[in-house]
């Protein structure tokens, strides 16, 4: 924990939006409440997850050191930050980067965060986010403030929420695109951020945008919701819109997204997505998290019924200005170059430059410009490199930088006249690794390095493959060079193994009474056509033999392919049995006594064990919307008390009343599908559903506590004194308590009815 | 505002030394098993694939200990994580002594052995807190006496020479030349 933490609040304040300031103050209060034992573990876990503060391997306080599992005795003692999650244990912070867009100052601040709070590395994820590892939870509010001051948020980067909106990193510069989808991705990301209609999901919800149908970059079909740019002609004029997909996803049970609508006009994508979110929030599974992603809801209902429900929902939604406000800004948001374009790239007599130029430059649709792909090994970049990159981005471009799902960074709008100079400056920063987008550019999830669910070392394997393939890259045939390798540490597929030519995911097998790290081999997935097809499993092979698998399969493909045949087609043609026979012998191993090499994982000398696998937080904690609202109400009451202590009477009373309103919303959510924000409507609904029916009535106090809320709502113009503010806080506390009691009574009644129903039948 | 509370020290590896980072990973794991440091040792992070990166890190609760490759200059980095509530001179001495302990262990026969040698004429301080110690000349001048005092406590009186890294975006980074060197 940094001593400077409290001071960052003041420093960052002036650059932060009031909404984020309030949001982070709330988080800090919740941290205090948790430390004082006033917040439930599950609620706190979900609340931090929704701010991007994620768990990390060994945070249950136990670790197998290669000999036995030992307790990690952190100084915090029994204090936890979630179920089975020790407070002091290092965690991960996921930082949302919508569509991967970054500017120079943001790069610098990410570097500052990496070196001051983490282990010196900023990690680009397979969904264009940035992750910092080995973070202390106590430092997270400061990190979030410093990021917010440069326009970056971690809000809803994890948990059951709308995750980072991803998009093609070449949007705006790609010759294949229908139009630049960036402003639309931007609008959707910020419209849904913290939106009340997106707070009641049973699982995460991942959106993606693509500028065209055939190229891979947007990976729309493997997302919960996806948009592919389309144009239609209306009254002789072109109209922009999107093909909209829903219910895709990878994970253990991959699904291709289904077409929700062939054409949604651009001004309609925000409300329609909101309608999808409302249907998902209302009907999606909440208890069984293995079935809670939207793909299962779409499966259960069928796409026609799902479409009908979305349409019905859309029809009753109150209009919001942000649905279309952004449209007038679309043109203004298009990127411009800093320097004049140039016809040719100067030829340099340097084989290293030539190799880099071949794979790491992307010809923009705008004549005279290229995008430079900065290949990051395993998505890792240092603070010094981020600063150098910021300098280069300022000097040669208008800071037009994007992170990619291939865990690289792209510098757009580089004039061809500057390529040689940019190369030299990147070289000085050790950022000219060739082979971007080729077989060498292996992507990987964090795996056992830091992920609680990891089974095998995906990063260890990816590093190993990278190194071996890079050594041979000059001799690789073009058909091999273009293959895609992706590695995940377990079946959850964060590395995207389903959509690779050669995909691998971590599993374990017991051989000779010892656990052995393995990878399941998945072949023939399709990276193109927005992740148009998923690969097929070929069997598990020991981790240490996966490089041989790659060698054999690529050699076989080279020898046996028909003219122009893709790897995917080759796998289909030759068939699973024949392919399997080529690698099957690799699954047998020498005994443990003969050769221990196979019984530990890449980059980790400990004897392999599955004992370190923890309970993942990917699924978040399923905390009901009611619990969330009531927790917020309690936090507001606490803040109201602090204000009263500072003699801020009016703000204290107002805050106490806000606590009542928030608790009321929670209660209403138990009965009404969509709860609005309009106070008179909330009061009316509370009166009709809970008060007049006496549902809210306490057996002893009857309607007294409910009357407190109705009276306070009718008297909003009051000027509060110490005495009235005091009374308002007391009444609000009693009202919030009464909301809890009311919900308990209703749950008990429901349980009794269920029991009665079961016995009767 | 309080003074800085997170001081890092890097002791450079001698140019002639040959460091095997894979072996370092094994050594760090064995230290966790054997609880070789006076810190709660948690895990090992492997960044061998990052050029001029953090190398191989032994993650502890109070500090990270690494064979660091930053700036293309391998060295043993003591990267303080938890707060040290002590005057900076004491922090300086403590950080140097802890790092020397790590280096002695690394030079052990059961670790990297003779392949591991330190450059004894230089070291580096990095103050890991931009707000409490920005990288500017005034802060440098303010902290120099404490650095000197800490160095004197660790290595005795010498005409220490200090050079501050000039990029204001970097953390306050000070390279110290020790004319009489130090004994590891
Ligand atoms: S695929 Fe598995 S190991 Fe990899 S990050 Fe996801 S949950 Fe963790």
GROMACS .gro file of N, CA, C and O and ligand atoms in nm, chain A residues 445-448 451-456 458 487-495 497 618, ligand 1:
model
   96
  445UNK      N    1  -0.343  -1.701  -2.308
  445UNK     CA    2  -0.403  -1.644  -2.187
  445UNK      C    3  -0.300  -1.652  -2.074
  445UNK      O    4  -0.195  -1.712  -2.091
  446UNK      N    5  -0.329  -1.596  -1.957
  446UNK     CA    6  -0.230  -1.599  -1.849
  446UNK      C    7  -0.201  -1.739  -1.794
  446UNK      O    8  -0.092  -1.765  -1.744
  447UNK      N    9  -0.298  -1.830  -1.802
  447UNK     CA   10  -0.275  -1.967  -1.758
  447UNK      C   11  -0.227  -1.975  -1.614
  447UNK      O   12  -0.259  -1.891  -1.531
  448UNK      N   13  -0.147  -2.079  -1.587
  448UNK     CA   14  -0.106  -2.102  -1.448
  448UNK      C   15  -0.014  -1.994  -1.393
  448UNK      O   16   0.012  -1.992  -1.273
  451UNK      N   17  -0.353  -1.716  -1.333
  451UNK     CA   18  -0.497  -1.742  -1.330
  451UNK      C   19  -0.531  -1.854  -1.232
  451UNK      O   20  -0.466  -1.959  -1.232
  452UNK      N   21  -0.635  -1.832  -1.155
  452UNK     CA   22  -0.673  -1.931  -1.054
  452UNK      C   23  -0.723  -2.062  -1.116
  452UNK      O   24  -0.720  -2.165  -1.054
  453UNK      N   25  -0.773  -2.055  -1.240
  453UNK     CA   26  -0.832  -2.173  -1.302
  453UNK      C   27  -0.734  -2.247  -1.391
  453UNK      O   28  -0.767  -2.354  -1.442
  454UNK      N   29  -0.619  -2.191  -1.411
  454UNK     CA   30  -0.523  -2.249  -1.504
  454UNK      C   31  -0.487  -2.392  -1.465
  454UNK      O   32  -0.465  -2.422  -1.347
  455UNK      N   33  -0.477  -2.478  -1.566
  455UNK     CA   34  -0.435  -2.617  -1.540
  455UNK      C   35  -0.291  -2.635  -1.586
  455UNK      O   36  -0.208  -2.684  -1.513
  456UNK      N   37  -0.263  -2.592  -1.708
  456UNK     CA   38  -0.126  -2.602  -1.760
  456UNK      C   39  -0.073  -2.464  -1.794
  456UNK      O   40  -0.150  -2.369  -1.810
  458UNK      N   41   0.008  -2.209  -2.008
  458UNK     CA   42  -0.012  -2.165  -2.145
  458UNK      C   43   0.096  -2.067  -2.187
  458UNK      O   44   0.146  -2.071  -2.300
  487UNK      N   45  -0.313  -2.049  -2.742
  487UNK     CA   46  -0.301  -2.139  -2.628
  487UNK      C   47  -0.383  -2.087  -2.510
  487UNK      O   48  -0.374  -1.968  -2.476
  488UNK      N   49  -0.461  -2.176  -2.448
  488UNK     CA   50  -0.533  -2.143  -2.325
  488UNK      C   51  -0.488  -2.236  -2.215
  488UNK      O   52  -0.456  -2.353  -2.241
  489UNK      N   53  -0.490  -2.186  -2.091
  489UNK     CA   54  -0.447  -2.269  -1.978
  489UNK      C   55  -0.551  -2.368  -1.933
  489UNK      O   56  -0.523  -2.459  -1.854
  490UNK      N   57  -0.675  -2.352  -1.979
  490UNK     CA   58  -0.781  -2.448  -1.946
  490UNK      C   59  -0.890  -2.435  -2.052
  490UNK      O   60  -0.880  -2.353  -2.144
  491UNK      N   61  -0.996  -2.512  -2.035
  491UNK     CA   62  -1.102  -2.515  -2.137
  491UNK      C   63  -1.176  -2.383  -2.153
  491UNK      O   64  -1.249  -2.364  -2.249
  492UNK      N   65  -1.157  -2.289  -2.060
  492UNK     CA   66  -1.236  -2.166  -2.069
  492UNK      C   67  -1.202  -2.080  -2.190
  492UNK      O   68  -1.272  -1.984  -2.221
  493UNK      N   69  -1.092  -2.109  -2.253
  493UNK     CA   70  -1.066  -2.054  -2.386
  493UNK      C   71  -1.037  -1.904  -2.390
  493UNK      O   72  -1.064  -1.840  -2.491
  494UNK      N   73  -0.980  -1.850  -2.284
  494UNK     CA   74  -0.946  -1.707  -2.290
  494UNK      C   75  -0.836  -1.683  -2.393
  494UNK      O   76  -0.821  -1.571  -2.443
  495UNK      N   77  -0.757  -1.786  -2.423
  495UNK     CA   78  -0.656  -1.771  -2.528
  495UNK      C   79  -0.715  -1.784  -2.667
  495UNK      O   80  -0.647  -1.759  -2.766
  497UNK      N   81  -0.836  -2.067  -2.821
  497UNK     CA   82  -0.784  -2.184  -2.894
  497UNK      C   83  -0.882  -2.240  -2.997
  497UNK      O   84  -0.842  -2.305  -3.092
  618UNK      N   85  -1.393  -1.558  -1.293
  618UNK     CA   86  -1.441  -1.518  -1.426
  618UNK      C   87  -1.592  -1.505  -1.423
  618UNK      O   88  -1.652  -1.419  -1.485
  946LIG     S1   89  -0.845  -2.003  -2.032
  946LIG    FE1   90  -0.848  -2.083  -1.826
  946LIG     S2   91  -0.635  -2.057  -1.756
  946LIG    FE2   92  -0.663  -1.921  -1.931
  946LIG     S3   93  -0.720  -1.725  -1.836
  946LIG    FE3   94  -0.909  -1.834  -1.897
  946LIG     S4   95  -0.972  -1.935  -1.712
  946LIG    FE4   96  -0.757  -1.883  -1.685
   0.00000   0.00000   0.00000
